[in-house]
Short mmCIF file of C-alpha atoms in Angstrom, two decimals:
data_model
loop_
_atom_site.label_atom_id
_atom_site.label_comp_id
_atom_site.label_asym_id
_atom_site.label_seq_id
_atom_site.Cartn_x
_atom_site.Cartn_y
_atom_site.Cartn_z
CA MET R 1 -150.19 12.30 -63.64
CA ARG R 2 -147.09 12.06 -65.79
CA ARG R 3 -145.55 14.98 -63.97
CA ILE R 4 -146.11 13.28 -60.63
CA PHE R 5 -144.61 10.04 -61.92
CA CYS R 6 -141.50 11.81 -63.29
CA PHE R 7 -141.08 13.66 -60.02
CA VAL R 8 -141.20 10.39 -58.05
CA LEU R 9 -138.61 8.77 -60.36
CA LEU R 10 -136.23 11.71 -60.06
CA SER R 11 -136.60 11.68 -56.27
CA LEU R 12 -135.83 7.97 -56.09
CA ALA R 13 -132.76 8.41 -58.34
CA PHE R 14 -131.49 11.26 -56.19
CA LEU R 15 -132.00 9.27 -52.99
CA MET R 16 -130.18 6.23 -54.42
CA SER R 17 -127.24 8.38 -55.58
CA THR R 18 -126.97 10.01 -52.17
CA TYR R 19 -127.08 6.66 -50.41
CA ALA R 20 -124.28 5.31 -52.65
CA GLN R 21 -122.08 8.33 -51.88
CA ILE R 22 -122.65 7.90 -48.14
CA GLN R 23 -121.73 4.24 -48.34
CA GLY R 24 -118.54 5.12 -50.28
CA VAL R 25 -117.50 7.67 -47.68
CA ARG R 26 -118.15 5.18 -44.90
CA ALA R 27 -116.12 2.56 -46.75
CA ARG R 28 -113.22 4.97 -47.21
CA ARG R 29 -113.33 6.02 -43.57
CA GLY R 30 -113.43 2.44 -42.52
CA GLY R 31 -110.41 1.68 -44.69
CA THR R 32 -108.48 4.60 -43.16
CA TYR R 33 -109.26 3.49 -39.63
CA SER R 34 -108.23 -0.04 -40.48
CA ALA R 35 -104.92 1.16 -41.93
CA VAL R 36 -104.15 3.20 -38.81
CA VAL R 37 -104.97 0.30 -36.54
CA LYS R 38 -102.93 -2.07 -38.69
CA ASN R 39 -99.87 0.22 -38.71
CA TYR R 40 -100.06 0.72 -34.96
CA THR R 41 -100.39 -3.03 -34.39
CA ASP R 42 -97.45 -3.72 -36.69
CA SER R 43 -95.28 -1.19 -34.80
CA LEU R 44 -96.15 -2.85 -31.50
CA ARG R 45 -95.38 -6.24 -32.97
CA PHE R 46 -92.03 -4.93 -34.29
CA ILE R 47 -91.08 -3.49 -30.90
CA ALA R 48 -92.07 -6.70 -29.17
CA GLU R 49 -89.97 -8.76 -31.56
CA LYS R 50 -87.03 -6.39 -31.11
CA LEU R 51 -87.21 -6.60 -27.32
CA LYS R 52 -87.54 -10.34 -27.54
CA ASN R 53 -84.50 -10.72 -29.79
CA ASP R 54 -82.42 -8.10 -27.96
CA SER R 55 -82.77 -9.61 -24.56
CA SER R 56 -79.97 -8.68 -22.21
CA ASP R 57 -79.88 -12.26 -21.01
CA LEU R 58 -78.46 -13.33 -24.37
CA ASN R 59 -76.61 -10.15 -25.29
CA PRO R 60 -72.84 -10.62 -24.79
CA TYR R 61 -72.22 -6.89 -24.51
CA TYR R 62 -73.62 -6.73 -20.97
CA TYR R 63 -71.55 -9.54 -19.48
CA ARG R 64 -69.10 -7.16 -17.76
CA ILE R 65 -71.74 -5.41 -15.67
CA LEU R 66 -74.11 -8.35 -15.11
CA GLY R 67 -71.41 -10.74 -13.94
CA PRO R 68 -69.42 -10.68 -10.69
CA SER R 69 -67.30 -7.61 -10.00
CA THR R 70 -64.20 -8.08 -12.15
CA TYR R 71 -61.26 -5.92 -13.15
CA PHE R 72 -61.17 -5.64 -16.96
CA SER R 73 -57.89 -4.23 -18.23
CA ASN R 74 -59.49 -3.31 -21.56
CA ALA R 75 -61.83 -0.87 -19.81
CA THR R 76 -58.91 1.14 -18.39
CA ALA R 77 -57.06 1.04 -21.70
CA HIS R 78 -60.05 2.30 -23.68
CA VAL R 79 -60.85 5.15 -21.25
CA LEU R 80 -57.24 6.39 -21.20
CA SER R 81 -56.67 5.98 -24.93
CA ILE R 82 -56.63 8.86 -27.40
CA ASP R 83 -59.30 8.33 -30.06
CA TRP R 84 -58.14 11.12 -32.37
CA ARG R 85 -58.26 10.57 -36.09
CA PRO R 86 -58.41 12.87 -39.14
CA ALA R 87 -61.79 14.41 -39.80
CA ASN R 88 -61.84 13.03 -43.36
CA ALA R 89 -60.93 9.52 -42.30
CA PRO R 90 -63.53 6.90 -43.26
CA LYS R 91 -65.81 5.93 -40.41
CA GLU R 92 -65.20 2.51 -39.05
CA ASN R 93 -67.94 0.00 -38.53
CA SER R 94 -69.57 0.53 -35.17
CA ASP R 95 -68.73 -3.08 -34.35
CA SER R 96 -65.00 -3.65 -33.99
CA LEU R 97 -63.15 -6.53 -32.34
CA MET R 98 -61.80 -6.28 -28.83
CA SER R 99 -58.56 -7.90 -27.83
CA GLY R 100 -59.49 -11.44 -26.92
CA GLY R 101 -61.76 -11.91 -29.91
CA MET R 102 -64.92 -10.38 -28.47
CA LEU R 103 -67.14 -8.03 -30.38
CA TYR R 104 -66.83 -4.45 -29.20
CA ARG R 105 -69.69 -2.06 -29.86
CA ASP R 106 -68.24 1.43 -29.50
CA GLU R 107 -71.08 3.45 -28.02
CA LEU R 108 -72.31 0.83 -25.57
CA ASN R 109 -68.93 -0.40 -24.41
CA ARG R 110 -67.51 3.07 -23.90
CA THR R 111 -70.35 3.78 -21.51
CA ILE R 112 -69.66 0.51 -19.71
CA ASP R 113 -65.91 1.28 -19.66
CA ARG R 114 -66.47 4.61 -17.93
CA ALA R 115 -68.75 3.01 -15.37
CA LEU R 116 -66.23 0.27 -14.62
CA VAL R 117 -63.29 2.69 -14.33
CA ASN R 118 -65.35 4.80 -11.94
CA VAL R 119 -65.82 1.70 -9.74
CA TYR R 120 -62.12 0.79 -9.98
CA THR R 121 -61.16 4.33 -8.92
CA TYR R 122 -63.55 5.06 -6.08
CA ASN R 123 -64.57 1.58 -4.86
CA PRO R 124 -61.67 -0.80 -5.55
CA LYS R 125 -62.66 -3.01 -2.63
CA LEU R 126 -65.71 -4.15 -4.58
CA VAL R 127 -63.51 -5.75 -7.25
CA LYS R 128 -63.12 -9.44 -6.46
CA HIS R 129 -61.81 -10.90 -9.72
CA CYS R 130 -59.42 -10.07 -12.55
CA ASP R 131 -59.88 -10.85 -16.23
CA SER R 132 -56.35 -12.24 -16.45
CA GLN R 133 -57.40 -15.07 -14.15
CA TYR R 134 -59.81 -16.51 -16.66
CA LYS R 135 -58.56 -15.01 -19.92
CA ASP R 136 -58.05 -18.48 -21.36
CA GLU R 137 -61.56 -19.62 -20.48
CA SER R 138 -64.21 -19.73 -23.18
CA ILE R 139 -66.82 -17.42 -21.70
CA ILE R 140 -68.55 -15.95 -24.72
CA GLU R 141 -67.49 -16.65 -28.26
CA MET R 142 -68.45 -15.25 -31.59
CA ALA R 143 -70.96 -18.00 -32.19
CA PRO R 144 -74.64 -18.00 -33.05
CA VAL R 145 -77.05 -17.51 -30.18
CA ASP R 146 -78.42 -21.02 -30.55
CA ASP R 147 -74.93 -22.48 -30.15
CA GLN R 148 -74.33 -20.39 -27.06
CA ARG R 149 -77.48 -21.74 -25.48
CA LYS R 150 -76.27 -25.27 -26.06
CA LYS R 151 -72.99 -24.80 -24.23
CA LYS R 152 -72.53 -27.18 -21.33
CA ASP R 153 -70.71 -24.76 -19.08
CA ASP R 154 -72.55 -21.56 -18.45
CA LEU R 155 -71.05 -18.30 -17.20
CA LYS R 156 -71.90 -18.93 -13.56
CA THR R 157 -70.15 -22.31 -13.54
CA ILE R 158 -66.95 -20.85 -15.00
CA ILE R 159 -66.84 -17.89 -12.62
CA ASP R 160 -67.36 -20.15 -9.62
CA LYS R 161 -64.15 -21.95 -10.58
CA VAL R 162 -62.11 -18.73 -10.37
CA PRO R 163 -60.59 -18.05 -6.92
CA GLU R 164 -61.70 -14.86 -5.22
CA LEU R 165 -59.25 -11.95 -5.36
CA LYS R 166 -58.66 -10.69 -1.82
CA ASP R 167 -56.01 -8.04 -2.53
CA VAL R 168 -56.43 -5.57 -5.37
CA SER R 169 -52.63 -5.23 -5.58
CA GLU R 170 -52.49 -8.78 -6.90
CA LEU R 171 -53.91 -7.66 -10.22
CA THR R 172 -51.68 -8.65 -13.10
CA GLY R 173 -51.68 -7.84 -16.74
CA ASP R 174 -52.32 -4.13 -16.24
CA ILE R 175 -51.52 -1.86 -19.14
CA ASP R 176 -48.99 0.84 -18.28
CA VAL R 177 -50.22 4.13 -19.66
CA ASP R 178 -47.59 6.86 -19.86
CA ILE R 179 -49.47 10.03 -19.03
CA HIS R 180 -47.69 13.39 -19.11
CA VAL R 181 -49.59 16.30 -17.61
CA MET R 182 -48.49 19.40 -19.48
CA ARG R 183 -48.94 22.56 -17.45
CA PRO R 184 -49.50 25.66 -19.57
CA ASN R 185 -46.52 27.99 -19.80
CA PHE R 186 -47.72 31.57 -19.69
CA TRP R 187 -44.19 32.98 -19.96
CA LYS R 188 -42.75 34.13 -23.26
CA THR R 189 -39.08 35.07 -23.43
CA SER R 190 -37.14 36.63 -26.28
CA GLY R 191 -33.96 38.55 -26.91
CA ASN R 192 -31.94 40.44 -29.48
CA SER R 193 -28.28 41.39 -29.59
CA SER R 194 -26.33 43.39 -32.14
CA LEU R 195 -22.82 44.70 -32.68
CA GLN R 196 -22.70 47.58 -35.17
CA PHE R 197 -19.75 49.45 -36.69
CA THR R 198 -19.06 52.66 -38.59
CA GLN R 199 -15.72 54.06 -39.73
CA ASN R 200 -14.45 57.21 -41.48
CA TYR R 201 -10.96 57.94 -42.74
CA PHE R 202 -9.58 61.10 -44.36
CA THR R 203 -6.12 61.77 -45.72
CA LYS R 204 -4.33 64.81 -44.38
CA ASN R 205 -4.66 66.61 -47.70
CA TRP R 206 -8.41 65.98 -48.06
CA TYR R 207 -9.66 69.13 -49.74
CA LYS R 208 -12.54 69.68 -47.29
CA GLY R 209 -10.71 68.49 -44.23
CA GLY R 210 -12.15 66.03 -41.74
CA ASN R 211 -11.41 63.90 -38.69
CA ASN R 212 -10.80 60.18 -38.79
CA ASN R 213 -13.22 58.33 -36.52
CA GLY R 214 -14.58 54.91 -35.79
CA THR R 215 -17.73 53.90 -33.96
CA MET R 216 -18.84 50.68 -32.32
CA VAL R 217 -22.28 50.15 -30.72
CA PHE R 218 -23.32 47.04 -28.80
CA SER R 219 -26.92 46.49 -27.75
CA LEU R 220 -28.74 43.72 -25.92
CA ASN R 221 -32.49 43.56 -25.36
CA LEU R 222 -34.06 40.85 -23.18
CA GLN R 223 -37.77 40.36 -22.58
CA ALA R 224 -39.74 38.08 -20.26
CA ASN R 225 -43.49 38.56 -20.54
CA TYR R 226 -46.24 36.79 -18.62
CA ASN R 227 -49.78 36.55 -19.97
CA ASP R 228 -52.37 34.17 -18.51
CA GLN R 229 -54.71 34.94 -21.45
CA ARG R 230 -57.38 36.10 -19.02
CA TYR R 231 -56.63 38.88 -16.54
CA ILE R 232 -52.91 39.31 -15.81
CA GLN R 233 -50.11 40.66 -18.02
CA TRP R 234 -46.62 41.27 -16.71
CA ASP R 235 -44.01 42.70 -19.09
CA ASN R 236 -40.33 42.81 -18.14
CA ARG R 237 -37.61 44.33 -20.30
CA LEU R 238 -33.87 44.80 -19.92
CA GLU R 239 -32.12 47.15 -22.35
CA MET R 240 -28.37 47.61 -22.57
CA LYS R 241 -26.55 49.86 -25.01
CA LEU R 242 -22.90 50.80 -25.03
CA GLY R 243 -21.15 52.60 -27.85
CA PHE R 244 -17.69 54.10 -28.31
CA VAL R 245 -16.31 56.61 -30.74
CA THR R 246 -12.69 57.44 -31.50
CA THR R 247 -11.62 60.65 -33.16
CA THR R 248 -8.25 62.21 -33.83
CA SER R 249 -9.56 65.67 -32.94
CA ASP R 250 -9.91 64.69 -29.27
CA THR R 251 -6.54 65.13 -27.60
CA CYS R 252 -7.74 64.26 -24.08
CA HIS R 253 -9.33 60.84 -24.61
CA THR R 254 -8.56 57.77 -26.66
CA PHE R 255 -12.29 57.11 -27.02
CA LEU R 256 -15.57 58.52 -25.75
CA THR R 257 -18.94 56.92 -25.10
CA ASN R 258 -21.56 58.03 -27.59
CA ASN R 259 -24.29 55.65 -26.47
CA ASP R 260 -24.52 54.41 -22.89
CA MET R 261 -27.69 53.12 -21.25
CA LEU R 262 -28.75 50.46 -18.77
CA LYS R 263 -32.53 50.24 -18.31
CA LEU R 264 -34.71 47.79 -16.44
CA ALA R 265 -38.48 48.19 -16.86
CA SER R 266 -41.40 46.21 -15.47
CA LYS R 267 -45.10 46.73 -16.07
CA LEU R 268 -47.86 44.78 -14.31
CA GLY R 269 -51.37 44.95 -15.73
CA VAL R 270 -54.73 43.65 -14.49
CA LYS R 271 -57.43 43.54 -17.14
CA ALA R 272 -60.20 46.07 -16.65
CA ARG R 273 -62.08 45.55 -19.91
CA THR R 274 -61.28 44.79 -23.53
CA SER R 275 -57.73 46.06 -24.31
CA TRP R 276 -57.57 48.14 -21.10
CA TYR R 277 -55.48 47.24 -18.05
CA TYR R 278 -54.96 48.75 -14.62
CA THR R 279 -51.19 49.21 -14.66
CA LEU R 280 -48.34 49.57 -12.21
CA SER R 281 -45.15 50.58 -14.02
CA THR R 282 -41.61 50.72 -12.64
CA GLU R 283 -38.40 51.70 -14.40
CA ALA R 284 -34.77 52.20 -13.42
CA VAL R 285 -32.24 53.91 -15.72
CA THR R 286 -28.51 54.49 -15.40
CA GLN R 287 -25.32 54.01 -17.46
CA PHE R 288 -22.20 51.83 -17.56
CA MET R 289 -19.22 54.09 -18.22
CA PRO R 290 -18.07 57.56 -17.11
CA GLY R 291 -19.27 60.34 -19.39
CA TYR R 292 -16.92 62.99 -20.79
CA LYS R 293 -17.06 65.68 -23.43
CA SER R 294 -14.60 66.03 -26.27
CA ASN R 295 -11.33 67.70 -25.23
CA ASP R 296 -12.61 68.01 -21.66
CA LYS R 297 -11.27 65.98 -18.75
CA LYS R 298 -14.17 66.76 -16.42
CA ARG R 299 -16.49 63.88 -15.59
CA TYR R 300 -20.16 64.62 -16.16
CA SER R 301 -21.80 61.27 -15.34
CA GLN R 302 -21.03 57.66 -14.48
CA PHE R 303 -22.60 54.43 -13.18
CA LEU R 304 -25.39 55.24 -10.68
CA ALA R 305 -24.73 58.90 -11.21
CA PRO R 306 -27.45 59.52 -11.91
CA LEU R 307 -29.86 56.67 -11.22
CA ASP R 308 -33.44 57.54 -12.20
CA VAL R 309 -36.24 55.40 -10.75
CA TYR R 310 -39.86 55.81 -11.84
CA VAL R 311 -42.94 54.31 -10.16
CA SER R 312 -46.23 55.06 -11.94
CA LEU R 313 -49.86 54.04 -11.65
CA GLY R 314 -52.55 54.33 -14.31
CA MET R 315 -54.10 52.59 -17.31
CA ASP R 316 -52.55 50.80 -20.27
CA TYR R 317 -54.27 50.41 -23.63
CA LYS R 318 -53.20 47.33 -25.63
CA PRO R 319 -55.33 46.75 -28.73
CA SER R 320 -55.01 43.67 -30.94
CA LEU R 321 -53.36 44.63 -34.22
CA LYS R 322 -52.90 42.70 -37.43
CA ASN R 323 -49.71 41.43 -39.08
CA GLY R 324 -47.86 40.95 -35.81
CA ALA R 325 -47.81 44.65 -34.88
CA SER R 326 -48.10 45.65 -31.23
CA LEU R 327 -49.14 48.89 -29.54
CA SER R 328 -49.10 49.94 -25.91
CA VAL R 329 -50.32 53.33 -24.70
CA ALA R 330 -49.73 53.77 -20.96
CA LEU R 331 -51.48 56.74 -19.34
CA LEU R 332 -49.99 57.14 -15.87
CA PRO R 333 -51.35 60.21 -14.07
CA LEU R 334 -49.73 59.24 -10.76
CA SER R 335 -45.97 59.07 -11.17
CA TYR R 336 -43.05 59.31 -8.78
CA LYS R 337 -39.44 59.95 -9.82
CA LEU R 338 -36.35 59.46 -7.70
CA ARG R 339 -33.01 60.76 -8.96
CA TYR R 340 -30.00 59.53 -7.03
CA ILE R 341 -26.32 60.39 -7.51
CA GLY R 342 -24.12 57.77 -5.91
CA VAL R 343 -20.75 59.42 -6.37
CA ASP R 344 -18.94 62.17 -4.51
CA ASN R 345 -18.04 64.30 -7.50
CA GLU R 346 -18.84 68.00 -7.43
CA ASN R 347 -18.99 68.39 -11.19
CA VAL R 348 -21.46 65.49 -11.54
CA HIS R 349 -23.70 66.98 -8.83
CA ASN R 350 -23.59 70.41 -10.45
CA ASN R 351 -24.32 68.92 -13.86
CA TYR R 352 -27.72 67.73 -12.61
CA GLY R 353 -28.49 70.70 -10.37
CA MET R 354 -27.98 68.73 -7.15
CA ALA R 355 -24.94 70.47 -5.67
CA ASP R 356 -25.93 69.96 -2.05
CA LYS R 357 -27.85 66.68 -2.13
CA ASP R 358 -27.60 63.09 -3.34
CA ALA R 359 -31.29 62.41 -3.97
CA GLN R 360 -34.20 64.33 -5.42
CA ASN R 361 -37.90 63.41 -5.33
CA ASP R 362 -40.44 64.55 -7.90
CA PHE R 363 -44.13 63.84 -8.47
CA GLY R 364 -45.99 64.25 -11.71
CA SER R 365 -47.59 62.36 -14.59
CA ARG R 366 -46.17 60.11 -17.25
CA VAL R 367 -47.15 58.89 -20.72
CA GLU R 368 -45.39 56.08 -22.54
CA VAL R 369 -46.19 54.79 -26.04
CA ASN R 370 -44.51 51.72 -27.57
CA TYR R 371 -45.15 50.56 -31.11
CA ASN R 372 -43.55 47.71 -33.06
CA MET R 373 -44.29 46.59 -36.59
CA THR R 374 -42.81 44.83 -39.60
CA ILE R 375 -42.80 47.20 -42.56
CA VAL R 376 -41.85 44.55 -45.12
CA LYS R 377 -40.07 41.26 -44.82
CA ASN R 378 -36.73 41.72 -42.98
CA VAL R 379 -37.45 45.40 -42.27
CA SER R 380 -38.87 46.24 -38.83
CA TRP R 381 -39.63 49.48 -37.01
CA ARG R 382 -39.62 50.12 -33.26
CA SER R 383 -40.84 53.40 -31.85
CA LYS R 384 -41.08 54.73 -28.31
CA LEU R 385 -42.48 58.01 -27.02
CA TYR R 386 -41.86 58.95 -23.40
CA TYR R 387 -43.22 62.03 -21.64
CA TYR R 388 -42.83 62.97 -17.99
CA SER R 389 -43.90 66.21 -16.33
CA THR R 390 -43.70 67.43 -12.75
CA TYR R 391 -45.59 70.62 -13.72
CA LYS R 392 -42.29 72.43 -13.04
CA TYR R 393 -40.28 70.89 -15.85
CA VAL R 394 -40.83 68.48 -18.75
CA GLU R 395 -38.69 65.54 -19.77
CA ALA R 396 -39.57 63.86 -23.08
CA GLU R 397 -37.89 61.44 -25.48
CA PHE R 398 -38.84 60.04 -28.87
CA GLU R 399 -36.88 57.04 -30.15
CA ASN R 400 -37.11 55.36 -33.57
CA THR R 401 -35.17 52.30 -34.66
CA ILE R 402 -35.35 50.71 -38.10
CA ASP R 403 -33.63 47.36 -38.58
CA PHE R 404 -32.66 46.11 -42.03
CA LYS R 405 -31.96 42.40 -41.87
CA PHE R 406 -29.84 41.05 -44.73
CA SER R 407 -29.37 37.56 -43.31
CA GLN R 408 -29.73 35.75 -40.03
CA TYR R 409 -26.60 37.39 -38.64
CA ILE R 410 -25.95 40.52 -40.72
CA SER R 411 -28.07 43.64 -40.44
CA SER R 412 -28.03 47.40 -40.65
CA GLN R 413 -29.63 49.72 -38.13
CA PHE R 414 -30.81 53.30 -38.27
CA TYR R 415 -31.39 54.91 -34.87
CA MET R 416 -32.67 58.39 -34.10
CA ARG R 417 -33.47 59.89 -30.71
CA TRP R 418 -34.97 63.26 -29.87
CA ARG R 419 -34.92 64.62 -26.33
CA PHE R 420 -36.45 67.63 -24.60
CA ASP R 421 -35.44 68.54 -21.05
CA ASP R 422 -36.02 71.92 -19.41
CA SER R 423 -35.08 70.82 -15.90
CA ARG R 424 -31.86 72.82 -16.26
CA SER R 425 -31.38 76.44 -17.24
CA ARG R 426 -31.27 77.35 -20.92
CA ASP R 427 -27.67 78.55 -20.55
CA TYR R 428 -26.56 74.97 -19.91
CA TYR R 429 -27.53 73.99 -23.45
CA ASP R 430 -26.68 75.40 -26.84
CA LYS R 431 -28.33 78.77 -27.27
CA LYS R 432 -29.56 78.00 -30.79
CA LEU R 433 -31.10 74.58 -30.08
CA GLY R 434 -32.29 75.41 -26.58
CA PHE R 435 -33.81 72.49 -24.72
CA PHE R 436 -33.99 70.22 -27.78
CA GLN R 437 -31.37 67.54 -28.33
CA MET R 438 -30.95 64.90 -31.02
CA MET R 439 -28.66 62.00 -31.89
CA GLU R 440 -28.71 59.51 -34.76
CA TYR R 441 -26.50 56.86 -36.31
CA LEU R 442 -26.56 54.43 -39.20
CA THR R 443 -24.51 51.29 -38.73
CA LEU R 444 -23.78 47.91 -40.28
CA GLY R 445 -22.86 44.84 -38.29
CA LEU R 446 -23.90 41.60 -36.65
CA ASN R 447 -27.32 40.76 -35.31
CA TYR R 448 -28.75 37.74 -33.51
CA SER R 449 -32.27 37.13 -32.21
CA PHE R 450 -33.37 34.38 -29.88
#
C-alpha cells in the first residue's frame, strides 16, 4: 500500500513539474512574439511620423520643381561649378546656405539643379518666369514651419503677381561662366643643337712631328612625334650635321668637311598589340657641302649627289622601359631604296658605281634599332644600329653618341660611327681594312636643348 501511495505522489510531482515547464515555455514564446509585434508596430509608427513630418507640401527644398516653371540662375551656376577640394579637407555640413538666404541641401538640390538645367537646355519655351523678377519677394524664409503656415501671402499669391515671361532672351541676372574647352594635344616636339670644337697645335721643332689642325662640328636635331595614346604613333626626325677640319698638311684645300649629313626620317605606326606596331618607314639622306679628299681636287660627292631614299614596311617593337629610356626595334622585311645622283659629274658617278645612270633602284630588307638612355645625371647615351641588305650587297652602320653635360649650355660629346659597305669593289677601299670604316671624335663646346 505504501509503495502504491509513494508511486502516486511521485507521479503527481512529475506531472506538476512538467506542467510548470510547459507554462514557462509558453510564457517565453508569448513574450518573444509580443516583442516582435511591438518592434514592427514601432517601426511602422516611426515611418508614419517621418512621412507626416517630411511632407513635400511643407518642405522648402521642393519649391523649384513644384512651382511654376521658373529660370533659377543658381541651378546653372551650381551645375557648371567645379566642386573640387582636397581629399583631406573636412567635410562640410550637408546643409549649406544658398545665395538669397535659403537652405541648400547638397544631394537633393544637385539633383534638382540637373533636372532644371536639362529643361532650360532642351525645352526653354516651357520657362515662363525668372527668379530675378521676384528675388526681393519673401517666398520661403528660414523660419519654423508653424510660422510659415501662418503667413498671409502664400506662394501661389506671390507668383500670380509676377508678370509672365514671354521671351527667354529677356532673362537678366545670368551668371557668366567662362568655359575653356581644352583639346588634347597629342604632338610632342623637342630639339637639340650643339656647336663643338677641337684644336691641335704643334711647333715646327716638335720632336715627334705633327700637323696643326682645328675642327668644328655643328649639329641640330628636331623631333615632332604624334601619339594618340591608343592606336597611332607617328615619329618625325630631322638630323643635320656639318663639320669642318683645317690642316696644314693639305695644300689643296683651306678646309675639308669631316662630318656632313642631312637626314629626314618619318615612321608611322598602327598598334597591333602591346608594344608592337604595323610600321611604314621612310627616310631621305643627303649632304650639304661638296666632298673632297685631302690633297685631291676631285669632287667625290655633293648636295643631292647622292640622295638615298628608303621606303620600308614591317613591324616596330616599342617596349615601355624604366628611368626614361626608350627602345625601338623596327623589323622591315619589305624595303625599297632609291639612289639618285643629281649632278653631271663623271667622278661622282664613278664613285658610286653609276657611270651611265642617274638613278638606281634596289629591293631588300632593313633593320633599324634606336636606343636612348640616361646613364647618370647629365650623362646620356644614344645608339643607333642600321642594317640594309639587297641580298647582293650589305650596308650597315652603328652609331654611338655620349653627351656629357656640364651646365645648361656647355657640354662635351663623344661620337663614334662604324660602317660596312660592300656595294663597291674591295679595291676601292683600303686593302687592310676592307669594307669596314670608322670615324670618331671627342669635342667640347656649346649645347642647347628645347
